[in-house]
PDB file of C-alpha atoms in Angstrom:
ATOM      1  CA  MET N   1     -50.321  14.575-120.105  1.00  0.00           C
ATOM      2  CA  SER N   2     -48.335  13.819-117.002  1.00  0.00           C
ATOM      3  CA  GLN N   3     -48.402  16.241-114.076  1.00  0.00           C
ATOM      4  CA  GLU N   4     -44.626  16.098-113.653  1.00  0.00           C
ATOM      5  CA  THR N   5     -43.393  16.118-117.261  1.00  0.00           C
ATOM      6  CA  GLY N   6     -46.287  17.246-119.456  1.00  0.00           C
ATOM      7  CA  ARG N   7     -45.835  14.036-121.474  1.00  0.00           C
ATOM      8  CA  ARG N   8     -47.587  10.718-121.814  1.00  0.00           C
ATOM      9  CA  VAL N   9     -46.087   8.183-119.399  1.00  0.00           C
ATOM     10  CA  ALA N  10     -44.858   4.688-120.255  1.00  0.00           C
ATOM     11  CA  VAL N  11     -43.493   1.974-117.987  1.00  0.00           C
ATOM     12  CA  VAL N  12     -41.333  -0.670-119.633  1.00  0.00           C
ATOM     13  CA  THR N  13     -40.203  -3.762-117.743  1.00  0.00           C
ATOM     14  CA  GLY N  14     -37.104  -5.769-118.643  1.00  0.00           C
ATOM     15  CA  SER N  15     -35.347  -2.679-119.976  1.00  0.00           C
ATOM     16  CA  SER N  16     -31.776  -3.724-119.271  1.00  0.00           C
ATOM     17  CA  THR N  17     -31.276  -5.392-122.676  1.00  0.00           C
ATOM     18  CA  GLY N  18     -32.938  -6.478-125.881  1.00  0.00           C
ATOM     19  CA  ILE N  19     -36.553  -5.699-126.681  1.00  0.00           C
ATOM     20  CA  GLY N  20     -37.221  -3.893-123.384  1.00  0.00           C
ATOM     21  CA  HIS N  21     -34.159  -1.657-123.879  1.00  0.00           C
ATOM     22  CA  ALA N  22     -35.080  -0.874-127.490  1.00  0.00           C
ATOM     23  CA  THR N  23     -38.738  -0.250-126.602  1.00  0.00           C
ATOM     24  CA  SER N  24     -37.747   2.179-123.849  1.00  0.00           C
ATOM     25  CA  MET N  25     -35.647   4.198-126.276  1.00  0.00           C
ATOM     26  CA  ARG N  26     -38.328   4.080-129.011  1.00  0.00           C
ATOM     27  CA  LEU N  27     -41.069   5.326-126.683  1.00  0.00           C
ATOM     28  CA  ALA N  28     -38.822   8.097-125.355  1.00  0.00           C
ATOM     29  CA  ARG N  29     -37.983   9.131-128.931  1.00  0.00           C
ATOM     30  CA  ASP N  30     -41.717   9.169-129.659  1.00  0.00           C
ATOM     31  CA  GLY N  31     -42.259  11.737-126.906  1.00  0.00           C
ATOM     32  CA  TYR N  32     -43.185   9.620-123.886  1.00  0.00           C
ATOM     33  CA  HIS N  33     -41.704  10.018-120.452  1.00  0.00           C
ATOM     34  CA  VAL N  34     -40.378   6.494-119.925  1.00  0.00           C
ATOM     35  CA  VAL N  35     -39.861   4.706-116.639  1.00  0.00           C
ATOM     36  CA  ALA N  36     -37.544   1.920-117.771  1.00  0.00           C
ATOM     37  CA  THR N  37     -37.452  -0.802-115.150  1.00  0.00           C
ATOM     38  CA  MET N  38     -35.101  -3.661-114.389  1.00  0.00           C
ATOM     39  CA  ARG N  39     -33.658  -5.610-111.482  1.00  0.00           C
ATOM     40  CA  ARG N  40     -30.259  -3.861-111.486  1.00  0.00           C
ATOM     41  CA  PRO N  41     -30.742  -0.256-112.655  1.00  0.00           C
ATOM     42  CA  ARG N  42     -27.251   0.854-111.610  1.00  0.00           C
ATOM     43  CA  GLU N  43     -25.842  -1.310-114.416  1.00  0.00           C
ATOM     44  CA  SER N  44     -27.956   0.343-117.123  1.00  0.00           C
ATOM     45  CA  ASP N  45     -26.727   2.636-119.876  1.00  0.00           C
ATOM     46  CA  LEU N  46     -30.241   3.914-120.674  1.00  0.00           C
ATOM     47  CA  VAL N  47     -30.038   7.175-118.735  1.00  0.00           C
ATOM     48  CA  ASP N  48     -26.781   8.143-120.462  1.00  0.00           C
ATOM     49  CA  LEU N  49     -28.173   7.255-123.887  1.00  0.00           C
ATOM     50  CA  ALA N  50     -31.377   9.193-123.253  1.00  0.00           C
ATOM     51  CA  ARG N  51     -29.495  12.215-121.909  1.00  0.00           C
ATOM     52  CA  LYS N  52     -27.310  12.346-125.046  1.00  0.00           C
ATOM     53  CA  GLU N  53     -30.481  12.545-127.147  1.00  0.00           C
ATOM     54  CA  GLY N  54     -32.350  14.877-124.802  1.00  0.00           C
ATOM     55  CA  LEU N  55     -35.005  12.256-124.061  1.00  0.00           C
ATOM     56  CA  SER N  56     -37.296  12.025-121.051  1.00  0.00           C
ATOM     57  CA  LEU N  57     -36.368   8.699-119.477  1.00  0.00           C
ATOM     58  CA  GLU N  58     -35.626   7.449-115.993  1.00  0.00           C
ATOM     59  CA  VAL N  59     -34.554   4.044-114.749  1.00  0.00           C
ATOM     60  CA  GLY N  60     -36.199   2.286-111.833  1.00  0.00           C
ATOM     61  CA  GLU N  61     -35.702  -0.953-109.965  1.00  0.00           C
ATOM     62  CA  LEU N  62     -38.390  -3.602-110.384  1.00  0.00           C
ATOM     63  CA  ASP N  63     -38.653  -7.312-109.704  1.00  0.00           C
ATOM     64  CA  VAL N  64     -41.630  -8.487-111.767  1.00  0.00           C
ATOM     65  CA  THR N  65     -41.874 -11.662-109.670  1.00  0.00           C
ATOM     66  CA  SER N  66     -42.661  -9.603-106.561  1.00  0.00           C
ATOM     67  CA  ASP N  67     -46.186  -8.254-106.075  1.00  0.00           C
ATOM     68  CA  ALA N  68     -44.846  -5.730-103.558  1.00  0.00           C
ATOM     69  CA  SER N  69     -42.265  -4.430-106.029  1.00  0.00           C
ATOM     70  CA  VAL N  70     -44.842  -4.058-108.815  1.00  0.00           C
ATOM     71  CA  THR N  71     -47.367  -2.361-106.519  1.00  0.00           C
ATOM     72  CA  SER N  72     -44.728   0.043-105.221  1.00  0.00           C
ATOM     73  CA  LEU N  73     -43.661   1.027-108.740  1.00  0.00           C
ATOM     74  CA  VAL N  74     -47.225   1.589-109.972  1.00  0.00           C
ATOM     75  CA  ASP N  75     -48.112   3.601-106.860  1.00  0.00           C
ATOM     76  CA  ASP N  76     -44.998   5.754-107.354  1.00  0.00           C
ATOM     77  CA  VAL N  77     -45.726   6.392-111.039  1.00  0.00           C
ATOM     78  CA  LEU N  78     -49.355   7.282-110.376  1.00  0.00           C
ATOM     79  CA  SER N  79     -48.509   9.573-107.463  1.00  0.00           C
ATOM     80  CA  ARG N  80     -45.829  11.455-109.416  1.00  0.00           C
ATOM     81  CA  PHE N  81     -47.429  11.573-112.858  1.00  0.00           C
ATOM     82  CA  GLY N  82     -51.143  11.077-112.214  1.00  0.00           C
ATOM     83  CA  ARG N  83     -51.399   8.603-115.066  1.00  0.00           C
ATOM     84  CA  LEU N  84     -49.944   5.585-116.798  1.00  0.00           C
ATOM     85  CA  ASP N  85     -50.583   5.578-120.538  1.00  0.00           C
ATOM     86  CA  VAL N  86     -48.530   2.580-121.664  1.00  0.00           C
ATOM     87  CA  LEU N  87     -47.361  -0.527-119.833  1.00  0.00           C
ATOM     88  CA  PHE N  88     -44.971  -2.698-121.830  1.00  0.00           C
ATOM     89  CA  TRP N  89     -44.507  -5.880-119.816  1.00  0.00           C
ATOM     90  CA  MET N  90     -41.367  -7.572-121.130  1.00  0.00           C
ATOM     91  CA  ARG N  91     -40.666 -10.676-119.098  1.00  0.00           C
ATOM     92  CA  VAL N  92     -38.661 -13.578-120.340  1.00  0.00           C
ATOM     93  CA  ASP N  93     -38.387 -16.655-118.193  1.00  0.00           C
ATOM     94  CA  SER N  94     -35.171 -18.588-118.412  1.00  0.00           C
ATOM     95  CA  LEU N  95     -35.390 -21.906-120.138  1.00  0.00           C
ATOM     96  CA  HIS N  96     -33.526 -24.652-118.337  1.00  0.00           C
TER      97      HIS N  96
END
């Protein structure tokens, strides 16, 4: 269990819409503390949705194309929670 929340910890990338969004909510409903990541977290409705359901979820900024951004996020999660139980890497490249 996580040091900060007493729950298993999941990080979900690409959580602003679609599969990443739905996966974040599903994992939170299943009892995980979810760190839902995206490029523009201020535009997300996830925190409000989770709060309405009493779920343990936070939103964080992440650019999956940046090694520094990924390293910073993982370091932060491990320092705060002492573990990372699930990583759901949802990245969709644009087709041109």
